[in-house]
PDB file of C-alpha atoms in Angstrom:
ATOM      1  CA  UNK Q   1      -4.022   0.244 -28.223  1.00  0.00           C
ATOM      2  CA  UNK Q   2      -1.092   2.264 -26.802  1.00  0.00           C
ATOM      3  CA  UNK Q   3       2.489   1.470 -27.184  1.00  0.00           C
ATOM      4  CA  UNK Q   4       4.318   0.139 -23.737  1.00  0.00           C
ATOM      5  CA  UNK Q   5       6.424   3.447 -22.889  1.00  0.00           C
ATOM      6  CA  UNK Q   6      10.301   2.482 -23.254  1.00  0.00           C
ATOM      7  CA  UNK Q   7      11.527   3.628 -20.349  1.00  0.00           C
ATOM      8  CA  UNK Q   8       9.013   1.720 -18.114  1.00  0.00           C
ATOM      9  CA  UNK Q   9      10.168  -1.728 -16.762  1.00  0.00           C
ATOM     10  CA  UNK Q  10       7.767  -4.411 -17.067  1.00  0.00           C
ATOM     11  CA  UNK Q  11       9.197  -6.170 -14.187  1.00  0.00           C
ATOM     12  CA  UNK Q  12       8.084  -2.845 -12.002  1.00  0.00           C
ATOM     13  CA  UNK Q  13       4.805  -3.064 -13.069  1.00  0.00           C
ATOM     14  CA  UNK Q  14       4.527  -6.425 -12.433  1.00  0.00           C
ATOM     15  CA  UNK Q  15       5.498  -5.810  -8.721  1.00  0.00           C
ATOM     16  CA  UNK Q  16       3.188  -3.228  -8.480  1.00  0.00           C
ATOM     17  CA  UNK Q  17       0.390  -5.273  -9.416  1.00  0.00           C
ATOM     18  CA  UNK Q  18       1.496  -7.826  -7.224  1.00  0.00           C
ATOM     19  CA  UNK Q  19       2.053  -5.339  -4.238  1.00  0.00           C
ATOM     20  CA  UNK Q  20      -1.498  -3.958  -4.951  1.00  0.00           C
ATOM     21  CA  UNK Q  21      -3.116  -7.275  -5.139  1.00  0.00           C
ATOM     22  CA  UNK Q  22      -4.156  -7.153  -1.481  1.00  0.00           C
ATOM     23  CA  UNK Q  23      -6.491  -4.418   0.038  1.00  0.00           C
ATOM     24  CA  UNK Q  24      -5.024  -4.216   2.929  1.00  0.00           C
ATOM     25  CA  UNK Q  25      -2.058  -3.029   1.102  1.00  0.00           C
ATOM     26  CA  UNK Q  26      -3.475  -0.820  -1.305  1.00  0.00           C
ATOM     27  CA  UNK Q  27      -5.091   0.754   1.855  1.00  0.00           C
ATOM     28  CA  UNK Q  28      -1.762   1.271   3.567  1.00  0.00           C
ATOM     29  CA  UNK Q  29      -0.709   3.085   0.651  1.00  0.00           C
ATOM     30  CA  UNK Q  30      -4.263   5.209   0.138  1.00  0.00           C
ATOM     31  CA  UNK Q  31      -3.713   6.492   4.325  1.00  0.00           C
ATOM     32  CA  UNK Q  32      -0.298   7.403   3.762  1.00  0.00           C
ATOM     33  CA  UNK Q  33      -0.531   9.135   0.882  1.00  0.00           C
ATOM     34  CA  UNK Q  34      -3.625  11.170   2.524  1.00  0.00           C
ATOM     35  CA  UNK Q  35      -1.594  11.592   5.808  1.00  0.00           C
ATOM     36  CA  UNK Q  36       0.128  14.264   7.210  1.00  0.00           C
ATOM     37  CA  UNK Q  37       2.399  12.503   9.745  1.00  0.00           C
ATOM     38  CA  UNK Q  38       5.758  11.567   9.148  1.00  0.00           C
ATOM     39  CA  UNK Q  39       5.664   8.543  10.991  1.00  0.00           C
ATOM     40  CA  UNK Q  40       2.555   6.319  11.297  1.00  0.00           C
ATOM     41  CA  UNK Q  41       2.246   3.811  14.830  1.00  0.00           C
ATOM     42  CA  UNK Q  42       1.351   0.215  13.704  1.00  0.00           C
ATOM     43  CA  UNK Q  43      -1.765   1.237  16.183  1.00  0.00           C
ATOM     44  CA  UNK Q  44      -2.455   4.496  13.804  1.00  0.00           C
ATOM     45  CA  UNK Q  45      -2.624   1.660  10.852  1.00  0.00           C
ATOM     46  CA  UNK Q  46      -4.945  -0.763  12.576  1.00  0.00           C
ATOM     47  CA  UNK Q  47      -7.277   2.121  13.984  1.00  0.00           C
ATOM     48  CA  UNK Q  48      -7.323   3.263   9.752  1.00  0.00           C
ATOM     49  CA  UNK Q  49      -7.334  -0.233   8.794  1.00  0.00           C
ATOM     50  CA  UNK Q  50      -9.834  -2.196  10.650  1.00  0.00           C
ATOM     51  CA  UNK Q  51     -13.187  -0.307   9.083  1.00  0.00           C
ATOM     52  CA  UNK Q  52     -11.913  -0.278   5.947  1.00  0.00           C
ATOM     53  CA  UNK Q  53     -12.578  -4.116   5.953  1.00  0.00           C
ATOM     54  CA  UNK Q  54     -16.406  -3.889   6.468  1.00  0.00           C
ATOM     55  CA  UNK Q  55     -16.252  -6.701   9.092  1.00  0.00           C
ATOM     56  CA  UNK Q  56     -15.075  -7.556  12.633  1.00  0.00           C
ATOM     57  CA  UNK Q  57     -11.211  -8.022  12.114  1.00  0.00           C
ATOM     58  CA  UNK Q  58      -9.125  -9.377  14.603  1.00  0.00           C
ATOM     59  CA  UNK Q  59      -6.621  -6.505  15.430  1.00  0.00           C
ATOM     60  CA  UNK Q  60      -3.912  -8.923  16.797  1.00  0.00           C
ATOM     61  CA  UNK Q  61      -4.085 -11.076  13.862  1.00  0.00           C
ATOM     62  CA  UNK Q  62      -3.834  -8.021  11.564  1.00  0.00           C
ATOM     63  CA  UNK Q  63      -0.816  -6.377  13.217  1.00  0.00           C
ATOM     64  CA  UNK Q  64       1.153  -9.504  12.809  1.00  0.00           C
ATOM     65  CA  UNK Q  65       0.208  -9.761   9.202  1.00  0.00           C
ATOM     66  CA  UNK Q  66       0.696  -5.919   8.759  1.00  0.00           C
ATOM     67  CA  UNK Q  67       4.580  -6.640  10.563  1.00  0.00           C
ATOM     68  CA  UNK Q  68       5.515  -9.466   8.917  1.00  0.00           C
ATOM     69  CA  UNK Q  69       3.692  -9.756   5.761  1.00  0.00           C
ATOM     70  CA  UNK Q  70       2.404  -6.075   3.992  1.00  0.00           C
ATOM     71  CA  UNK Q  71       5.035  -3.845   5.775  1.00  0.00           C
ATOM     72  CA  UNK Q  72       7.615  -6.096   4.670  1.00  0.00           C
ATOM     73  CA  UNK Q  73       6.415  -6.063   0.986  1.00  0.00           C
ATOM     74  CA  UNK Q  74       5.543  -2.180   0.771  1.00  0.00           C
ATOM     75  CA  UNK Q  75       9.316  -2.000   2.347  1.00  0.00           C
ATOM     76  CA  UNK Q  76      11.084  -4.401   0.065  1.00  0.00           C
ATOM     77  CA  UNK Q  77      10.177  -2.411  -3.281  1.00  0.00           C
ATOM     78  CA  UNK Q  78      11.159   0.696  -1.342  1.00  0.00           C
ATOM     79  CA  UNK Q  79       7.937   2.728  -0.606  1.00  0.00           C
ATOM     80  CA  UNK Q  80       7.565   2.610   3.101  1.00  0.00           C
ATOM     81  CA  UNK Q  81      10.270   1.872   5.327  1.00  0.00           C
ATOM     82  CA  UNK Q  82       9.263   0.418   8.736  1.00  0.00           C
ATOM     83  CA  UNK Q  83      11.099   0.492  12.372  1.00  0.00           C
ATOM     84  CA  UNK Q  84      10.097  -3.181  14.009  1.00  0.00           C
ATOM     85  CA  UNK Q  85      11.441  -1.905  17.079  1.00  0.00           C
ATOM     86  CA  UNK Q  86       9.416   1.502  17.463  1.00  0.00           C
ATOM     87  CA  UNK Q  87       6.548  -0.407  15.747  1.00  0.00           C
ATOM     88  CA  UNK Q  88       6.306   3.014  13.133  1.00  0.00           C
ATOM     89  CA  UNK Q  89       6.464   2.902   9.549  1.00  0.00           C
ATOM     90  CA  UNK Q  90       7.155   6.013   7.031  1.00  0.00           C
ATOM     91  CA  UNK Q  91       7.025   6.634   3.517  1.00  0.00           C
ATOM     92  CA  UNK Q  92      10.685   5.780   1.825  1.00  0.00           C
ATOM     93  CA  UNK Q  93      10.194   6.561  -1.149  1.00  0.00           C
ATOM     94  CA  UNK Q  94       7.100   9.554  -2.145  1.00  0.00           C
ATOM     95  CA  UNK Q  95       7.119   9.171  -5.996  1.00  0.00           C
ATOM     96  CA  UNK Q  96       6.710   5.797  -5.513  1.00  0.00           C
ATOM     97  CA  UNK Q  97       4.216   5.689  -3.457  1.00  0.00           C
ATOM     98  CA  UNK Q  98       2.165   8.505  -5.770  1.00  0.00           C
ATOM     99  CA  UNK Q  99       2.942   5.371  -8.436  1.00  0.00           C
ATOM    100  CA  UNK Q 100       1.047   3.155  -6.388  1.00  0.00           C
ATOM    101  CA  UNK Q 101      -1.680   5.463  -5.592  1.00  0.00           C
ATOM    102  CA  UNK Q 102      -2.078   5.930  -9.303  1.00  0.00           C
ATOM    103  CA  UNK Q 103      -1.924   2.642 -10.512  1.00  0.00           C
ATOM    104  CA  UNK Q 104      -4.538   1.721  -7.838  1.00  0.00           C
ATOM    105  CA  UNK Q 105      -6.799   4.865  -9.394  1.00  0.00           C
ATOM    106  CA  UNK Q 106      -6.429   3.365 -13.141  1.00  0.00           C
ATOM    107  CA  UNK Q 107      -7.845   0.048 -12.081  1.00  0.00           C
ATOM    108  CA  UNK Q 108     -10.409   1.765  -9.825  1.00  0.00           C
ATOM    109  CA  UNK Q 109     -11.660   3.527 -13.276  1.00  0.00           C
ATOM    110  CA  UNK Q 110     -11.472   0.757 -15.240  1.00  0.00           C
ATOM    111  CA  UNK Q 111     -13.369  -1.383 -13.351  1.00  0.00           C
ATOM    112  CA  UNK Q 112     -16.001   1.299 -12.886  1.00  0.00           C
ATOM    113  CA  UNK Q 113     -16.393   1.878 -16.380  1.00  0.00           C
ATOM    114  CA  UNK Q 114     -16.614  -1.970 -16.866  1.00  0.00           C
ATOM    115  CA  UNK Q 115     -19.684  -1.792 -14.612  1.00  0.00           C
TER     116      UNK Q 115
END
């Protein structure tokens, strides 16, 4: 077994794993990552969003949760920052977000190897 690497926080990892623990979340991260737009509509999200889920998902339900519940979490630990007003989010914070991305990859491969 590896040694934890000193200069990593704990505590970060912890809220990553926490921030990941929802798909719709680790999905928000996955499209923005992949995008090429600055600046992503709330109605850019749901359109990406809503297939992802495999089932009928009720848009209005989802853009509430995205504005008041995943935005505000991907915002608080400083990856995305999102304008309530313009109903837009961008990426705060890009090395964070490629943190995400890869910490969503490692459990991706672990669980496919545990398969």
């Amino acid at each position: 077994m590896s040694e934890w690497p000193e200069d990593v926080d704990p505590a970060v990892v912890d809220t990553l794993f926490e921030l990941l623990s929802d798909r719709y979340r680790r999905w928000i991260c996955l499209y923005l990552q992949s995008s090429d737009r600055a600046v992503v509509t709330y109605d850019r999200l749901l359109d990406e969003l809503s297939p992802r889920a495999g089932e009928p998902v009720d848009r209005d339900r989802l853009r509430v949760r995205l504005r008041h519940v995943h935005l505000p979490k991907l915002a608080e630990i400083g990856v995305v920052a999102h304008d309530e007003r313009r109903h837009a989010v961008r990426v705060a914070d890009p090395s964070l977000l490629e943190c995400c991305v890869a910490v969503q990859n490692v459990v991706e491969d672990c669980e496919s190897t545990e398969r």
